[in-house]
Coordinates of C-alpha atoms and ligand atoms in Angstrom, one line a residue:
X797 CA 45.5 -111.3 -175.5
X798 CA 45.3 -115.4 -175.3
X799 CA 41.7 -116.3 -175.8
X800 CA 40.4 -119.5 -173.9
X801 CA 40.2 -121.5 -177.0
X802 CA 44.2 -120.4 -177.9
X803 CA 45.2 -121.3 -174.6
X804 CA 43.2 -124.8 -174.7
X805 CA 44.9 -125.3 -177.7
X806 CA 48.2 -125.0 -176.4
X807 CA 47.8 -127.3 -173.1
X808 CA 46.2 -130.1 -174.9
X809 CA 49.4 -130.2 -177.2
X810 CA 51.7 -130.5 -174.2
X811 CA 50.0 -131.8 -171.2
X812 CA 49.7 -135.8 -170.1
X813 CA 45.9 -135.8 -170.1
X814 CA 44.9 -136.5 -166.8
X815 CA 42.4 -133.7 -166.7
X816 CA 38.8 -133.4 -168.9
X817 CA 38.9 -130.0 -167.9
X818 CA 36.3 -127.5 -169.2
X819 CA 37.2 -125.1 -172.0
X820 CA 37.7 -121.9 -169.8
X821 CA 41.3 -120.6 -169.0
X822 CA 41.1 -118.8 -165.8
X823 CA 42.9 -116.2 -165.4
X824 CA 41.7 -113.9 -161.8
X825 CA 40.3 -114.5 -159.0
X826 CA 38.8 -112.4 -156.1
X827 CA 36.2 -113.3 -153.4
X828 CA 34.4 -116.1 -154.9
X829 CA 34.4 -115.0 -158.3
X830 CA 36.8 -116.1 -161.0
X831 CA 37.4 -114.1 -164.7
X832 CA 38.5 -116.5 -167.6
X833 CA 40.7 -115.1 -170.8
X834 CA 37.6 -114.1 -172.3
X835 CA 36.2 -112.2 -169.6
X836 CA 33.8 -114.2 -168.5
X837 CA 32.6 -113.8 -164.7
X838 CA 31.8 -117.4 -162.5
X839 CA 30.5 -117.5 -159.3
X840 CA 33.1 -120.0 -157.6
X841 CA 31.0 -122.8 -155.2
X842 CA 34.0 -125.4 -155.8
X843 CA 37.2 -123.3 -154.5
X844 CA 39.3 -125.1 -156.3
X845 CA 38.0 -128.1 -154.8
X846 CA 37.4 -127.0 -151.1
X847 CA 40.9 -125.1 -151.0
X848 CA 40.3 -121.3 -151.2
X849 CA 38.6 -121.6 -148.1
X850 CA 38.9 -117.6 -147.7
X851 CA 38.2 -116.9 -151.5
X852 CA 40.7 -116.3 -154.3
X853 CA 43.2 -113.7 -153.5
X854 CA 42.2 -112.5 -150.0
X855 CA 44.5 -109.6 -148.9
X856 CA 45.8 -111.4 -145.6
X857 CA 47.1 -114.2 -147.7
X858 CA 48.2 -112.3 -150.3
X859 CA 50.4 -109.6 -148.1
X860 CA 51.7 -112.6 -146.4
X861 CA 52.8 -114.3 -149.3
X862 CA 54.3 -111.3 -150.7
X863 CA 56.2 -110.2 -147.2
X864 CA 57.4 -114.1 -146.9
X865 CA 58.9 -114.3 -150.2
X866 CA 60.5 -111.3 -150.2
X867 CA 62.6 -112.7 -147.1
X868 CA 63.0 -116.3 -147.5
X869 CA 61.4 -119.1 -150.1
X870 CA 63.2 -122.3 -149.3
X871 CA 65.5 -123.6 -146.8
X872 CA 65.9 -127.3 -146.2
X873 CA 64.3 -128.6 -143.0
X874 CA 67.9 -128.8 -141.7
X875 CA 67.1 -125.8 -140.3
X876 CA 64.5 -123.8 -138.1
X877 CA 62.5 -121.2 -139.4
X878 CA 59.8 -118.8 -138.2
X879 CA 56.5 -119.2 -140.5
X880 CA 56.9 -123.7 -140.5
X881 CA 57.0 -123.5 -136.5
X882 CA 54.2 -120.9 -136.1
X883 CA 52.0 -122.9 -138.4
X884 CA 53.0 -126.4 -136.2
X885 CA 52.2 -123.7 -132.5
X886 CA 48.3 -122.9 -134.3
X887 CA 47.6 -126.7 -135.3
X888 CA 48.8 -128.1 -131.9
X889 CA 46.9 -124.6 -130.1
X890 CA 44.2 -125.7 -131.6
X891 CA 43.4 -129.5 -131.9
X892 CA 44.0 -132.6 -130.1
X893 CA 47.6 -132.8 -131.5
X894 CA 51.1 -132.3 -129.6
X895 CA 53.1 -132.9 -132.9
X896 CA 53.1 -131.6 -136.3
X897 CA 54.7 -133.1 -139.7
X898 CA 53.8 -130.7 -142.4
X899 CA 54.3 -132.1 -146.7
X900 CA 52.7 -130.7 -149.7
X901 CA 49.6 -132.4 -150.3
X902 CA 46.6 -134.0 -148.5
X903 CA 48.4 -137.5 -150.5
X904 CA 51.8 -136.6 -148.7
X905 CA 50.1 -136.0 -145.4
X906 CA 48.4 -139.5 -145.4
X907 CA 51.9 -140.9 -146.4
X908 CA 53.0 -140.1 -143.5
X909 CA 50.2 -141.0 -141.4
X910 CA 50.1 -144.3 -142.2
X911 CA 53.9 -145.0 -142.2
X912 CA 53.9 -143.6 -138.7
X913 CA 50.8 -146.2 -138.2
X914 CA 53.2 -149.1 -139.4
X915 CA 56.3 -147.8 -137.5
X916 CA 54.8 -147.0 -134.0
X917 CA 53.3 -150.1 -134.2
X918 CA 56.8 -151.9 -134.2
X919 CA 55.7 -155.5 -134.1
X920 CA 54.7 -156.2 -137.8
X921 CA 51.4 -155.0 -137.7
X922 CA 51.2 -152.8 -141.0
X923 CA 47.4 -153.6 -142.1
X924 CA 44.9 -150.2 -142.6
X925 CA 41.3 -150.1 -142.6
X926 CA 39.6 -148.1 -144.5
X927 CA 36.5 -147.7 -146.1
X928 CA 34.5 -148.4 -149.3
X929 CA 33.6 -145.1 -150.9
X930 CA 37.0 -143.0 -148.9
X931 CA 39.0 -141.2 -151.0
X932 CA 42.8 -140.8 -149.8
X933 CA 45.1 -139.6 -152.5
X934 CA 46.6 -140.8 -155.5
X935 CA 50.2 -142.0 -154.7
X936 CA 50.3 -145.8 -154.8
X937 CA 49.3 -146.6 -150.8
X938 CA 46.7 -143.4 -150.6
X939 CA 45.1 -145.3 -153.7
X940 CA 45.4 -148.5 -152.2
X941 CA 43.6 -146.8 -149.1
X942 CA 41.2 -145.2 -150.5
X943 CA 38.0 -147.6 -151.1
X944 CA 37.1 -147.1 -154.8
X945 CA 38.1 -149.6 -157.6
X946 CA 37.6 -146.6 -160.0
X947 CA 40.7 -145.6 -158.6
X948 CA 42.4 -148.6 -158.9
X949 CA 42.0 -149.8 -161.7
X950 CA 45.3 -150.7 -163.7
X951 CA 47.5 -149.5 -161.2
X952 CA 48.2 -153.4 -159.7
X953 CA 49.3 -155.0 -158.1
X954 CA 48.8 -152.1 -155.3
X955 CA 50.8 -151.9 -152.3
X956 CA 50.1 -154.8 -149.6
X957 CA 48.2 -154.0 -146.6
X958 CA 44.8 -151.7 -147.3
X959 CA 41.4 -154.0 -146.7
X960 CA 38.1 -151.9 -147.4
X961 CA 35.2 -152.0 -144.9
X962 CA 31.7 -151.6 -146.3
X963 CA 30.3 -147.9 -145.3
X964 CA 28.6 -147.8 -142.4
X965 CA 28.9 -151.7 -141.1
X966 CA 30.5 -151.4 -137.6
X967 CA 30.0 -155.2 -137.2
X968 CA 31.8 -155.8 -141.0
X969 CA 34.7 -153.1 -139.7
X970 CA 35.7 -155.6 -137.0
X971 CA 35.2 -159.0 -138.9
X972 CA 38.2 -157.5 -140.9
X973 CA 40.5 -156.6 -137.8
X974 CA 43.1 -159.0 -137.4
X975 CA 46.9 -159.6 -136.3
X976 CA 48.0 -157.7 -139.0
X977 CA 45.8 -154.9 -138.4
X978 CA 47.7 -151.2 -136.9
X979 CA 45.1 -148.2 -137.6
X980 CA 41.8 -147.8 -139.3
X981 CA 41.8 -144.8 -141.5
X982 CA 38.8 -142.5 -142.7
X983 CA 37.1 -139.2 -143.3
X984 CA 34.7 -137.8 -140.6
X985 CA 32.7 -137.1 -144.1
X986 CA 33.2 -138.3 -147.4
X987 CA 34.1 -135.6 -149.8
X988 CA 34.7 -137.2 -153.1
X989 CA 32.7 -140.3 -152.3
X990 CA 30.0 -137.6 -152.7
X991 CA 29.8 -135.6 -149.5
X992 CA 28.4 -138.6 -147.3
X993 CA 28.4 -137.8 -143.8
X994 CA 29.5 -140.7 -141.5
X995 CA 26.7 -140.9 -138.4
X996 CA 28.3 -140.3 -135.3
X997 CA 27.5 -143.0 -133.1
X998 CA 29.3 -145.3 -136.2
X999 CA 32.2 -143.2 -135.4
X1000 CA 32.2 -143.5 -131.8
X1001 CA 31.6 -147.4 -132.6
X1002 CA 34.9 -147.0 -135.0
X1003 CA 36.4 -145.4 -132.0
X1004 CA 35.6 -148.2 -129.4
X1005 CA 37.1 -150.7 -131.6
X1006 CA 40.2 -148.8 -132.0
X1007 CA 40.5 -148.9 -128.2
X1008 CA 39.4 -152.3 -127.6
X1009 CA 42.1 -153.6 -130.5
X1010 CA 45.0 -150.9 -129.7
X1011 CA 44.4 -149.6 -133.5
X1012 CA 45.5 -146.4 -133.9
X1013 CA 42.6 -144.1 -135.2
X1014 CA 43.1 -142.2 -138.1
X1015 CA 41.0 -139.3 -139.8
X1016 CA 41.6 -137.7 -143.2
X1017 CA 40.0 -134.5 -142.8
X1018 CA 42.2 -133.5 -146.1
X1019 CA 38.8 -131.9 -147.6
X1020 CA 36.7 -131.5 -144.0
X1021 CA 39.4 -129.5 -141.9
X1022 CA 40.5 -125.9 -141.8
X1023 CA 37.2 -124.5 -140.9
X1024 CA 35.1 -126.0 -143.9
X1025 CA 32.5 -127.9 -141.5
X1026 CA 31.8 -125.2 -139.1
X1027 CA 34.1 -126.2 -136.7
X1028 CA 38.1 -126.0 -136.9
X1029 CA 38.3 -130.1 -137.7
X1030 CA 35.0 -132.0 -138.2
X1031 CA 35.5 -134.1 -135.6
X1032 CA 35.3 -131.5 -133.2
X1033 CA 31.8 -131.3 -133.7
X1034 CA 31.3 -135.1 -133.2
X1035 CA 32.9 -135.8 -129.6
X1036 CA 35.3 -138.0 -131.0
X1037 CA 39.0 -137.5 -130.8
X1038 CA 41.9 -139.5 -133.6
X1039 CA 45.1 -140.6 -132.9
X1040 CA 46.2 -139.4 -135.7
X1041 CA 44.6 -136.8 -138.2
X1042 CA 45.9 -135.0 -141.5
X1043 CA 44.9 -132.1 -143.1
X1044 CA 45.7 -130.1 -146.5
X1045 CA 43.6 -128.9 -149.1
X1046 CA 42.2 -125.2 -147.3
X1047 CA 45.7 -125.3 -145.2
X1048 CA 47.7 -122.6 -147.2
X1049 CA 43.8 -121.2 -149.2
X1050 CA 45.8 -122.0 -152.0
X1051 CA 49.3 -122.6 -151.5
X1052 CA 50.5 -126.4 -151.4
X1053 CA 51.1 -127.6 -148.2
X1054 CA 49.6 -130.6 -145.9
X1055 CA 50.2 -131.3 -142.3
X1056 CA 50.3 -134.7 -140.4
X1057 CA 49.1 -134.2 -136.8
X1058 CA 49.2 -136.5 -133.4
X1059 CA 49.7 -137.4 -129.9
X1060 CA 53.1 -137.0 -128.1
X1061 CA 52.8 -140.9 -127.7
X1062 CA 52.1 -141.4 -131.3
X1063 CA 55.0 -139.4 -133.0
X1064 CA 57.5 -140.7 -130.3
X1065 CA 57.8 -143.5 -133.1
X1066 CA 59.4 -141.1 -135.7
X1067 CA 63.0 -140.0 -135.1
X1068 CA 65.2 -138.4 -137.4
X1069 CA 65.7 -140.0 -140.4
X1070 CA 62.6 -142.0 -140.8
X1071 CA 60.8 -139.8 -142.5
X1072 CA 61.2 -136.3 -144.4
X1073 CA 60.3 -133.7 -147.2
X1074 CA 62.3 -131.2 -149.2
X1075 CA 59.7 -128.9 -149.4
X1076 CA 57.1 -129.9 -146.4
X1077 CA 56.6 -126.8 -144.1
X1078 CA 58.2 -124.3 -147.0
X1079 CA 58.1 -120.9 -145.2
X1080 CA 56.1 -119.2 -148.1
X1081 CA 53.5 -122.0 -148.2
X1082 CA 53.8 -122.0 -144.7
X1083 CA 53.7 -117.8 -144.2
X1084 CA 50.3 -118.1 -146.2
X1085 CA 48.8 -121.1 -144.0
X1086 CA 49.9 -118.7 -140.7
X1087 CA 47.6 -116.3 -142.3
X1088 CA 44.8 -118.4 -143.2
X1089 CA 44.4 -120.0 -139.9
X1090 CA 44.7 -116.6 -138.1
X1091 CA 41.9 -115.6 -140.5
X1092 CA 39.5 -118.7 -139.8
X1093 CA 40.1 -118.3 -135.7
X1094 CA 40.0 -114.7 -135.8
X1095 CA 36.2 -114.2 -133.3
X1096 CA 32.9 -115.2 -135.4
X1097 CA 34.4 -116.4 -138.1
X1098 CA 33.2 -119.6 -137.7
X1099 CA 30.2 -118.9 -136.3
X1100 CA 29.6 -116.8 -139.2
X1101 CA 30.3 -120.4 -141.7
X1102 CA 28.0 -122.4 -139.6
X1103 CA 24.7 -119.7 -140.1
X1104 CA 25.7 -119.4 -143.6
X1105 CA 25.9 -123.3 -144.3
X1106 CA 22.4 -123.3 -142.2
X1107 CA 21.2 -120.7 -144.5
X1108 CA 22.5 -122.4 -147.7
X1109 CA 21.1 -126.2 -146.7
X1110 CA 17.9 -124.0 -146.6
X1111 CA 18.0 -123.0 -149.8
X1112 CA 18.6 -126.8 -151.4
X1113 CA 16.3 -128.5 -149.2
X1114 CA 13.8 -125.9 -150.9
X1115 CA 14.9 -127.7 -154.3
X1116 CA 14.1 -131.6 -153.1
X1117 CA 10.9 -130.2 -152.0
X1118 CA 10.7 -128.5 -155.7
X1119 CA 12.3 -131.2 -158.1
X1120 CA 11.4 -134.7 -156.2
X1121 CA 12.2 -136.3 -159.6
X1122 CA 15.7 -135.5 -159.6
X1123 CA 17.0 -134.4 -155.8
X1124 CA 16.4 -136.6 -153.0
X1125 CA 17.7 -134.7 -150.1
X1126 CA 20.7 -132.4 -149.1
X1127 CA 23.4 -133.7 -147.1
X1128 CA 26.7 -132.7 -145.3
X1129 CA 28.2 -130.2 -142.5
X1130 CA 28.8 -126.1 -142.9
X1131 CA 29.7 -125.5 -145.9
X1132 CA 30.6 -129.2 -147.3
X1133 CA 26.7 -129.3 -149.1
X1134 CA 25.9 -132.8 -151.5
X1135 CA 22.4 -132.4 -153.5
X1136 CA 21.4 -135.8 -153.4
X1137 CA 20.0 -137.2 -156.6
X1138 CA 17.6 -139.4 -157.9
X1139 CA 18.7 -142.4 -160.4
X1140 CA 17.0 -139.8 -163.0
X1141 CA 19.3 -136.9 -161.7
X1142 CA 22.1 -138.8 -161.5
X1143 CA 22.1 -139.9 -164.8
X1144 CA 22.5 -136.1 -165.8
X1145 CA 24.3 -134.8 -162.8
X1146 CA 27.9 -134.4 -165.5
X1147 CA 25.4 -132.7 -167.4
X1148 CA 23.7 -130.1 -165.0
X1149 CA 27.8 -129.2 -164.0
X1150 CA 28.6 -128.4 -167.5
X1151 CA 25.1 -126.1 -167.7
X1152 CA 25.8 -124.1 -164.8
X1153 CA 29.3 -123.8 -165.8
X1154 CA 28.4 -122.9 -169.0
X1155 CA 25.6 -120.2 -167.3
X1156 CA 28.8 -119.1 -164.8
X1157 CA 28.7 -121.5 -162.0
X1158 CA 31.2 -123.7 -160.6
X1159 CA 30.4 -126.4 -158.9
X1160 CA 30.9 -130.3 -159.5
X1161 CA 29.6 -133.9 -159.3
X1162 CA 31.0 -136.0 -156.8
X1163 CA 30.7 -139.9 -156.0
X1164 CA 28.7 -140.2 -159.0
X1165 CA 25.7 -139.6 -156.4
X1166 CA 25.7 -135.7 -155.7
X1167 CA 26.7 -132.3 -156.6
X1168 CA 28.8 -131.1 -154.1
X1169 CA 28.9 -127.2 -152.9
X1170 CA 32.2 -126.0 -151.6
X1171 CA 32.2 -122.4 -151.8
X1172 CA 34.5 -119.9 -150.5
X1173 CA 34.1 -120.0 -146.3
X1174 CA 33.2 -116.2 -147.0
X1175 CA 30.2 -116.9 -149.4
X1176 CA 27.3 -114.0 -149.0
X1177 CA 23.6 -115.1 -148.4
X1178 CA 23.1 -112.7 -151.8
X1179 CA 25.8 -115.3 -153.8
X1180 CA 24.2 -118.2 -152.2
X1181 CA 20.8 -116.9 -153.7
X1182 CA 22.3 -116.1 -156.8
X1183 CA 23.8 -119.9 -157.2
X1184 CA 20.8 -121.7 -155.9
X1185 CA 18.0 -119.1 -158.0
X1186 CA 20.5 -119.9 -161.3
X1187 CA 20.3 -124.1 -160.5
X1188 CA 16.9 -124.5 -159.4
X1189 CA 16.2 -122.6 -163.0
X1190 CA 18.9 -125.3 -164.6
X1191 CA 16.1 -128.1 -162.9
X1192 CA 13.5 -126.9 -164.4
X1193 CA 14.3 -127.4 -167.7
X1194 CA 14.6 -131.3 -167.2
Ligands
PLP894 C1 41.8 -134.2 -151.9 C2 41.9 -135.3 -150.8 C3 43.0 -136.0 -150.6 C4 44.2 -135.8 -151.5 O1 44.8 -134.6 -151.4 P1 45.9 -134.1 -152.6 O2 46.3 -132.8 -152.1 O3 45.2 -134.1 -153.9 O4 47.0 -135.1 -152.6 C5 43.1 -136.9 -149.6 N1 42.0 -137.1 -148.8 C6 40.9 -136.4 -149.0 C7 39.7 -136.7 -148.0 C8 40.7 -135.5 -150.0 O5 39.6 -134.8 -150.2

């Protein structure tokens, strides 16, 4: 049997090291718990970063993968097939959207979102919006969108046409629209930029200007959609509708696939040949999406997430009231949850990730300003005790 120190071995010989990974190899998953190679149990709250939205290895997936692949795997988009065009019917039953283009990847999805921006535009508009603190992928334009130098850093000269609005400045936002400008692109809530919420009435403000200066409006609900708020998409909590909105990570609960969505109007501006993917819409990835969506709509399900993100903000407001000196407030929507922290706690929020890792607890530190909370949409009250008992114990020590 590999051990998790054998198998670390191996990787770090072979792999480009993009990843500080921890020194676990993980090797099962069910619910929201994950085994590594040397049997050790964790209690998941990161899902693979907000992906196994139903848990690892939920039997609805699982059979569908199973019965998909046993049929068909691949077949170029030259062709129809079942599981890619049911996937496309439940987005557009189900949102704002008419039209579906479905990739790989949250990256791929906003790809194609903002070439559709620059094409349905048509009159040499090609400028994007975003905003300082997004985070939109790491292909050369999604970095160049997303509004963290972190990110950018030796990767110049980026592609031409991304400006970066300060976070919450509506009067900033339209200083920067100009003739150039086509769509302003961002997330109803920032996940990476450590799960800040963006008010509503600054969205309905982001909205107006859209309108008023024929931008297209554009959310990334890569990490917020596919039932993780509460609601199907965050912004259908908020009153506000986008032009155009993609969405990825939860998608497939664990398979690789993304989806573009818009208006009739909007994806009129894509015909054939102006933009494609070999793999985009693969009927396996695709057959497991079908099932995860049927899953999240299937009655009370989301009902069910909003009381136990209710329950769970609860239980971490409980620890600013507990630990002022390092938490300063809980923040997000459903099951998105950020523990603010203090300059104090921020200084060892890398470190309080790796203890509770180390005690069997997976979470993570995002935006260098909170620890973000993504657990499986399926998360009992008992492991949400069991998580927040095991941290506040972690913030005692300090
Ligand atoms: C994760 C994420 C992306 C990138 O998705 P990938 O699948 O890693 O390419 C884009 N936008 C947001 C908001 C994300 O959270």
């Amino acid at each position: 049997m590999t051990t998790n120190e054998q198998l670390k071995a191996r990787a770090d010989r072979v792999f480009v090291g993009t990843y500080a990974r921890y020194p676990a190899a993980m090797i099962r998953g069910e619910g929201c718990r994950l085994w590594d190679a040397d049997g050790r149990e964790y209690l998941d709250f990161l899902s693979g970063i907000a992906v196994c939205a139903l848990g690892h290895c939920h039997p609805a997936v699982t059979a569908a993968i199973c019965r998909q692949a046993g049929e068909l795997v691949h077949v170029s988009n030259l062709y129809y097939t079942e599981p890619q065009t049911q996937l496309a019917e439940l987005l557009v039953g189900n949102s704002f959207a008419d039209k579906v283009f479905l990739a790989n990847s949250g990256a791929e999805a906003n790809e194609a979102a903002i070439k559709l921006a620059r094409i349905h535009a048509g009159d040499g508009r090609y400028q994007i919006i975003s905003l300082a603190g997004s985070f939109h992928g790491r292909t050369l334009a999604t970095v160049a969108a997303t509004g963290q130098a972190k990110f950018h850093k030796g990767f110049e000269p980026l592609p031409d046409g991304f400006v970066h609005a300060p976070f919450g400045d509506l009067a900033a936002l339209e200083e920067l629209i100009g003739d150039r400008t086509c769509a302003i692109l961002c997330e109803p809530l920032q996940g990476e930029g450590g799960v800040r919420p963006l008010e509503t009435a600054y969205l309905k403000g982001i909205r107006e200007l859209c309108d008023r200066f024929g931008l297209l409006l554009i959310f990334d609900e890569v990490q917020t959609g596919i039932g993780r708020t509460g609601t199907l998409f965050a912004h259908q909590q908020l009153g506000i509708q986008p032009d155009i909105m993609t969405v990825a990570k939860a998608l497939g609960n664990g398979l690789p696939i993304g989806a573009m969505m818009t208006t009739d109007s909007v994806a009129a501006a894509f015909v054939p040949g102006t933009h494609a993917s070999t793999f985009g819409g693969n009927p396996v990835a695709a057959a497991a999406a079908v099932a995860s969506l049927q899953t999240i709509l299937a009655d009370g399900f989301l009902t069910a997430v909003q009381r136990r993100g209710q329950y769970f903000q609860q239980q971490l407001q409980k620890l600013t009231e507990s630990y002022p000196g390092l938490v300063d407030g809980v923040r997000g929507m459903g099951l998105i949850l950020g523990l603010v922290l203090t300059e104090k706690g921020v200084a060892l929020g890398s470190e309080i990730v790796s203890k509770m890792f180390a005690r069997g607890f997976l979470c993570n530190f995002a935006g260098n300003a909170a620890l973000r909370f993504v657990p499986p949409l399926i998360v009992s009250d008992g492991e949400i005790d069991r998580f927040v008992n095991a941290l506040a114990d972690l913030l005692a020590k300090y």
